[in-house]
CSV table of C-alpha atoms in Angstrom, one decimal:
chain,number,residue,atom,x,y,z
A,66,ALA,CA,0.0,0.1,-0.2
A,67,ASN,CA,3.0,2.2,0.6
A,68,ILE,CA,5.2,1.4,-2.5
A,69,GLY,CA,4.6,4.7,-4.1
A,70,PRO,CA,6.0,7.0,-1.4
A,71,THR,CA,8.7,4.3,-0.5
A,72,ALA,CA,10.0,4.0,-3.9
A,73,PHE,CA,9.9,7.9,-4.5
A,74,PHE,CA,12.2,8.0,-1.2
A,75,ALA,CA,14.5,5.3,-2.2
A,76,PHE,CA,15.0,6.0,-5.7
A,77,VAL,CA,14.5,9.8,-6.7
A,78,GLY,CA,15.3,10.7,-2.9
A,79,THR,CA,18.8,9.1,-2.9
A,80,PHE,CA,19.5,10.2,-6.1
A,81,ALA,CA,18.9,13.9,-5.1
A,82,SER,CA,20.5,13.4,-1.9
A,83,THR,CA,23.5,12.1,-3.6
A,84,PHE,CA,24.0,15.4,-5.8
A,85,ILE,CA,22.7,17.9,-2.9
A,86,VAL,CA,25.1,16.4,-0.2
A,87,GLY,CA,27.6,16.0,-2.9
A,88,GLY,CA,27.4,19.5,-4.2
A,89,LEU,CA,27.2,21.2,-0.8
A,90,VAL,CA,30.4,19.7,0.4
A,91,TRP,CA,32.2,20.1,-2.9
A,92,ALA,CA,31.2,24.1,-2.7
A,93,ALA,CA,32.0,24.5,0.9
A,94,GLY,CA,35.4,23.2,0.1
A,95,GLN,CA,35.9,25.3,-2.9
A,96,ALA,CA,34.8,28.1,-0.5
A,97,GLY,CA,37.4,27.2,2.0
A,98,LEU,CA,34.9,26.2,4.6
A,99,CYS,CA,36.2,22.5,4.8
A,100,TYR,CA,38.7,20.1,3.3
A,101,PRO,CA,38.5,20.6,-0.5
A,102,LEU,CA,36.8,17.3,-1.9
A,103,GLY,CA,37.2,17.1,-5.7
A,104,LEU,CA,33.9,17.1,-7.4
A,105,LEU,CA,34.1,13.0,-8.2
A,106,ALA,CA,34.9,12.3,-4.6
A,107,ALA,CA,32.3,14.9,-3.4
A,108,LEU,CA,29.7,12.7,-5.2
A,109,VAL,CA,30.6,9.4,-4.3
A,110,PHE,CA,30.7,10.7,-0.7
A,111,GLY,CA,27.1,12.0,-1.5
A,112,SER,CA,26.4,8.6,-2.8
A,113,LEU,CA,27.5,6.3,0.1
A,114,ILE,CA,26.4,8.8,2.9
A,115,SER,CA,22.6,8.7,1.4
A,116,ALA,CA,22.3,4.8,2.4
A,117,THR,CA,20.3,5.3,5.5
A,118,ASP,CA,20.3,2.3,8.2
A,119,PRO,CA,17.8,3.5,11.0
A,120,VAL,CA,18.3,0.3,12.9
A,121,THR,CA,18.1,2.0,16.6
A,122,VAL,CA,15.0,4.1,15.0
A,123,LEU,CA,13.2,1.1,13.9
A,124,ALA,CA,13.7,-0.7,17.4
A,125,VAL,CA,12.4,2.3,19.0
A,126,PHE,CA,9.4,2.1,16.7
A,127,GLN,CA,8.8,-1.5,17.6
A,128,ALA,CA,9.0,-0.8,21.1
A,129,LEU,CA,6.5,2.1,20.9
A,130,GLY,CA,4.1,0.1,18.8
A,131,VAL,CA,3.9,2.8,16.0
A,132,LYS,CA,1.3,2.2,12.8
A,133,VAL,CA,2.7,0.0,10.4
A,134,ASP,CA,2.6,3.0,7.6
A,135,LEU,CA,5.2,4.8,9.2
A,136,PHE,CA,7.4,1.5,10.1
A,137,SER,CA,6.9,0.1,6.6
A,138,MET,CA,8.1,3.5,4.9
A,139,VAL,CA,11.1,4.1,7.0
A,140,PHE,CA,12.0,0.3,6.6
A,141,GLY,CA,11.4,0.1,3.3
A,142,GLU,CA,13.3,3.4,2.2
A,143,SER,CA,16.3,2.1,4.2
A,144,VAL,CA,16.5,-1.4,2.5
A,145,LEU,CA,16.0,0.0,-0.9
A,146,ASN,CA,18.4,3.0,-0.8
A,147,ASP,CA,20.9,0.6,0.4
A,148,ALA,CA,20.9,-1.1,-3.1
A,149,VAL,CA,20.6,2.2,-4.9
A,150,ALA,CA,23.7,3.7,-2.9
A,151,ILE,CA,25.8,0.7,-3.7
A,152,VAL,CA,25.2,0.5,-7.3
A,153,LEU,CA,25.3,4.6,-7.6
A,154,SER,CA,28.5,4.7,-5.9
A,155,GLU,CA,30.3,1.8,-7.9
A,156,THR,CA,28.8,3.6,-11.2
A,157,LEU,CA,30.6,6.9,-10.1
A,158,LEU,CA,33.9,5.5,-9.6
A,159,THR,CA,34.0,4.4,-13.1
A,160,PHE,CA,34.5,7.9,-13.6
A,161,ALA,CA,37.9,7.8,-11.9
A,162,THR,CA,39.4,5.9,-14.8
A,163,PRO,CA,40.5,8.2,-17.6
A,164,MET,CA,39.1,7.2,-20.8
A,165,PRO,CA,41.0,9.3,-23.7
A,166,GLY,CA,38.8,10.1,-26.7
A,167,VAL,CA,35.2,9.8,-24.7
A,168,SER,CA,33.4,12.8,-24.2
A,169,PHE,CA,31.9,13.6,-20.9
A,170,SER,CA,28.2,12.9,-21.9
A,171,SER,CA,29.0,9.7,-23.5
A,172,ARG,CA,30.2,8.9,-19.9
A,173,VAL,CA,27.2,10.1,-18.3
A,174,VAL,CA,24.8,8.3,-20.7
A,175,GLU,CA,27.0,5.2,-20.1
A,176,ALA,CA,26.8,5.3,-16.3
A,177,VAL,CA,22.9,5.9,-16.5
A,178,VAL,CA,22.6,2.8,-18.7
A,179,SER,CA,25.1,0.7,-16.5
A,180,PHE,CA,23.3,1.6,-13.3
A,181,CYS,CA,20.0,0.7,-14.8
A,182,SER,CA,21.5,-2.6,-16.2
A,183,ILE,CA,23.0,-3.6,-13.1
A,184,PHE,CA,20.1,-2.9,-10.9
A,185,GLY,CA,17.5,-4.7,-13.4
A,186,TRP,CA,19.7,-7.9,-13.7
A,187,SER,CA,20.3,-8.2,-10.1
A,188,LEU,CA,16.5,-7.9,-9.3
A,189,VAL,CA,15.9,-10.4,-11.9
A,190,ILE,CA,18.8,-12.8,-10.9
A,191,GLY,CA,17.3,-12.6,-7.2
A,192,ALA,CA,13.7,-13.2,-8.3
A,193,ILE,CA,14.8,-16.4,-10.5
A,194,TYR,CA,16.7,-18.0,-7.4
A,195,GLY,CA,13.6,-17.3,-5.0
A,196,ALA,CA,11.2,-18.4,-7.4
A,197,ALA,CA,13.4,-21.8,-7.8
A,198,SER,CA,13.8,-22.2,-4.2
A,199,ALA,CA,9.6,-21.9,-3.9
A,200,PHE,CA,9.6,-24.7,-6.5
A,201,VAL,CA,11.9,-26.8,-5.3
A,202,LEU,CA,10.6,-26.7,-1.6
A,203,LYS,CA,7.1,-27.5,-3.3
A,204,VAL,CA,8.5,-30.4,-5.2
A,205,ALA,CA,10.1,-31.6,-2.0
A,206,ASP,CA,6.8,-31.5,0.0
A,207,LEU,CA,8.7,-30.4,2.8
A,208,ARG,CA,5.6,-28.6,3.9
A,209,HIS,CA,4.2,-31.8,5.7
A,210,HIS,CA,7.6,-33.0,7.0
A,211,ALA,CA,8.8,-31.4,10.2
A,212,GLU,CA,11.5,-33.9,10.7
A,213,SER,CA,13.0,-32.2,7.6
A,214,LYS,CA,12.9,-28.7,9.1
A,215,PHE,CA,16.8,-28.2,9.1
A,216,ILE,CA,16.7,-29.2,5.5
A,217,GLY,CA,14.2,-26.6,4.4
A,218,VAL,CA,15.9,-23.9,6.3
A,219,GLY,CA,19.5,-25.0,4.8
A,220,LEU,CA,17.9,-25.0,1.3
A,221,VAL,CA,16.6,-21.6,1.9
A,222,ALA,CA,19.9,-20.3,3.2
A,223,ALA,CA,21.6,-22.1,0.2
A,224,PHE,CA,19.5,-20.4,-2.5
A,225,ALA,CA,19.6,-16.8,-0.7
A,226,TRP,CA,23.9,-17.3,-0.8
A,227,ALA,CA,23.8,-18.8,-4.5
A,228,SER,CA,22.0,-15.7,-5.8
A,229,TYR,CA,24.3,-13.6,-4.2
A,230,PHE,CA,27.6,-15.1,-5.6
A,231,THR,CA,25.8,-15.6,-8.9
A,232,ALA,CA,25.3,-11.8,-9.2
A,233,GLU,CA,28.6,-11.1,-7.8
A,234,ALA,CA,30.2,-13.6,-10.3
A,235,LEU,CA,28.4,-11.8,-13.2
A,236,GLN,CA,29.4,-8.5,-12.0
A,237,LYS,CA,26.2,-7.2,-10.9
A,238,SER,CA,25.1,-6.2,-7.2
A,239,GLY,CA,24.9,-8.9,-4.8
A,240,ILE,CA,22.9,-7.1,-2.3
A,241,VAL,CA,20.2,-6.0,-4.8
A,242,THR,CA,20.2,-9.6,-5.7
A,243,ILE,CA,19.7,-11.2,-2.4
A,244,MET,CA,17.4,-8.6,-1.4
A,245,PHE,CA,15.0,-9.4,-4.0
A,246,CYS,CA,15.7,-13.0,-3.7
A,247,GLY,CA,14.3,-12.5,-0.1
A,248,ILE,CA,11.1,-10.7,-1.1
A,249,VAL,CA,10.2,-13.3,-3.5
A,250,MET,CA,10.9,-16.0,-0.8
A,251,ALA,CA,8.9,-14.3,1.6
A,252,PHE,CA,5.9,-14.7,-0.8
A,253,TYR,CA,6.2,-17.9,-2.1
A,254,ALA,CA,8.9,-20.2,-0.5
A,255,ARG,CA,8.1,-19.7,3.2
A,256,ASP,CA,4.5,-21.3,2.9
A,257,ASN,CA,6.2,-24.4,1.5
A,258,LEU,CA,8.0,-25.0,4.5
A,259,HIS,CA,6.7,-26.8,7.6
A,260,PRO,CA,5.5,-24.1,10.3
A,261,GLU,CA,8.3,-25.4,12.4
A,262,ALA,CA,10.7,-24.7,9.8
A,263,GLN,CA,9.2,-21.1,9.3
A,264,ALA,CA,9.9,-20.5,13.0
A,265,LEU,CA,13.4,-21.9,12.9
A,266,ALA,CA,14.3,-19.8,9.6
A,267,LYS,CA,12.9,-16.7,11.4
A,268,ASP,CA,15.0,-17.2,14.5
A,269,ALA,CA,17.9,-18.3,12.6
A,270,PHE,CA,18.3,-15.5,10.1
A,271,LYS,CA,17.2,-12.7,13.2
A,272,CYS,CA,20.3,-14.5,15.1
A,273,THR,CA,22.5,-14.1,12.3
A,274,ALA,CA,21.4,-10.5,11.6
A,275,LEU,CA,22.0,-9.7,15.1
A,276,ILE,CA,25.5,-10.8,15.2
A,277,ALA,CA,26.4,-9.2,11.6
A,278,GLU,CA,24.9,-5.7,13.0
A,279,THR,CA,26.8,-6.0,16.0
A,280,PHE,CA,30.2,-6.8,14.3
A,281,VAL,CA,29.6,-3.8,11.8
A,282,PHE,CA,29.2,-1.4,14.7
A,283,VAL,CA,32.2,-2.9,16.7
A,284,TYR,CA,34.3,-2.4,13.5
A,285,LEU,CA,33.0,1.0,13.0
A,286,GLY,CA,34.1,1.7,16.7
A,287,MET,CA,37.3,0.2,16.1
A,288,ALA,CA,37.9,2.2,13.0
A,289,VAL,CA,38.0,5.6,14.8
A,290,PHE,CA,41.1,4.7,16.2
A,291,THR,CA,42.6,2.2,13.6
A,292,PHE,CA,41.9,4.6,10.1
A,293,PRO,CA,43.8,7.8,9.9
A,294,ILE,CA,40.8,10.0,10.2
A,295,LEU,CA,41.3,12.0,13.2
A,296,ALA,CA,43.5,14.9,11.7
A,297,PRO,CA,41.5,17.8,13.0
A,298,THR,CA,41.7,20.1,9.9
A,299,THR,CA,40.2,17.2,7.7
A,300,VAL,CA,37.7,15.5,9.6
A,301,TRP,CA,36.1,17.7,12.3
A,302,GLY,CA,35.4,20.8,10.1
A,303,PHE,CA,34.3,18.7,7.3
A,304,THR,CA,32.1,16.6,9.2
A,305,PHE,CA,30.4,19.1,11.5
A,306,ILE,CA,30.3,22.3,9.4
A,307,MET,CA,29.4,20.5,6.2
A,308,ALA,CA,28.6,16.9,6.1
A,309,VAL,CA,26.0,16.6,8.8
A,310,PRO,CA,23.9,19.7,7.8
A,311,ALA,CA,24.1,18.6,4.2
A,312,CYS,CA,22.7,15.3,5.3
A,313,PHE,CA,19.5,16.8,6.7
A,314,VAL,CA,19.1,19.1,3.8
A,315,GLY,CA,19.6,16.2,1.3
A,316,ARG,CA,17.0,14.5,3.2
A,317,LEU,CA,14.3,17.2,2.6
A,318,HIS,CA,13.0,14.9,-0.4
A,319,ILE,CA,10.9,13.4,2.3
A,320,TYR,CA,8.5,16.6,2.2
A,321,LEU,CA,8.5,16.5,-1.6
A,322,GLY,CA,7.9,12.7,-1.9
A,323,SER,CA,5.0,13.1,1.0
A,324,TRP,CA,3.3,15.9,-0.5
A,325,LEU,CA,3.1,14.0,-4.0
A,326,THR,CA,1.7,11.3,-2.3
A,327,ASN,CA,-1.0,13.4,-0.4
A,328,ARG,CA,-2.1,14.9,-3.7
A,329,TRP,CA,-3.2,11.3,-4.6
A,330,ARG,CA,-4.7,10.2,-1.3
A,331,ALA,CA,-8.2,11.4,0.2
A,332,PRO,CA,-8.5,12.3,3.6
A,333,ASP,CA,-10.4,8.9,4.6
A,334,SER,CA,-8.3,6.6,2.3
A,335,ASP,CA,-6.4,3.7,3.4
A,336,PRO,CA,-3.2,4.3,3.8
A,337,PRO,CA,-4.1,7.8,4.9
A,338,PRO,CA,-2.4,11.0,3.8
A,339,ILE,CA,1.1,11.5,5.3
A,340,SER,CA,1.2,13.6,8.2
A,341,PRO,CA,3.3,16.5,9.2
A,342,GLU,CA,4.4,14.4,12.3
A,343,TYR,CA,5.1,11.1,10.1
A,344,LYS,CA,7.1,13.7,7.6
A,345,PHE,CA,9.4,15.0,10.3
A,346,VAL,CA,10.1,11.4,11.7
A,347,MET,CA,10.9,10.2,8.5
A,348,TRP,CA,13.1,13.1,7.7
A,349,PHE,CA,14.9,13.1,10.7
A,350,SER,CA,15.2,9.2,11.2
A,351,GLY,CA,17.6,9.1,8.3
A,352,LEU,CA,20.6,7.9,10.3
A,353,ARG,CA,23.8,6.4,8.3
A,354,GLY,CA,25.3,3.1,9.6
A,355,GLY,CA,26.6,-0.1,8.2
A,356,VAL,CA,26.3,0.1,4.3
A,357,ALA,CA,27.7,4.0,4.3
A,358,PHE,CA,30.6,2.6,6.5
A,359,ALA,CA,31.5,-0.5,4.3
A,360,LEU,CA,31.4,1.3,1.2
A,361,ALA,CA,33.7,4.1,2.6
A,362,SER,CA,36.3,1.3,4.0
A,363,VAL,CA,36.2,-0.5,0.6
A,364,SER,CA,37.1,2.9,-1.1
A,365,PHE,CA,39.6,3.5,1.3
A,366,GLY,CA,41.1,0.1,1.0
A,367,ASN,CA,41.3,0.5,-2.9
A,368,GLN,CA,42.8,3.8,-2.4
A,369,ASP,CA,40.3,5.1,-5.1
A,370,PHE,CA,41.5,8.8,-4.5
A,371,GLY,CA,44.9,8.2,-3.6
A,372,GLU,CA,46.4,10.6,-0.8
A,373,HIS,CA,43.9,13.6,-1.8
A,374,CYS,CA,40.1,13.3,-2.4
């Protein structure tokens, strides 16, 4: 029911945030207000920092018992824009390689086509593996065999794992693939498992997700001391003078998307129009987390911009 605003926030919003944040930090650097990033580095920064990860916000939502409309839009945006940010940052990094004789406009068109191709094929691969898992579980008739619950959960994990590595082997986006594989599995594969297997799979993946999230945030805390990021003139001015305010400005697409959504929703419709309170909560809940950190650390490890950005 909320796919319209969620898709707008995740796709249009992430693109807008990339260029707004990137443009603001680049302009501030040129004006001498903070560390002067190059234009490409600023746009790459804008793309990776546009990946929201409101884990804490969603935990608070669950504790407060907020309405499902608000929860689904915040959660849906964070899941989808992770994928968009990853593909977009990878696409932008292709501009770091000089291509003599190729015009800038041609490279922009090529980048747009590449983005659409990577995202589209990754979606298709995930959907195929999700459908295949549902078919295999149905043929194996695991729904009526409680004693085979471990086999069922193992098959679910194997298909998701295989979809990720297939996408990576084909130079597509593994996270987009595994996300859409999971969406298809949730609709079609889960009902082909025995109820005990469904419960086991839910608990197993929830436990795995908790361990993964904990590892990411422990690694994030360690990175403060292990990565060379504490130079005062580089980090503190850049972060607090421009980067954080730019992130808030970049998320103003929430208000535009909500206004467009409300144009199509009657006051008594289901779901109802997005209220001013919901708009503010969604704007403010765009925290940055694991995906942004992972993209930054990979770029740092690859030395995409060398000594100076």
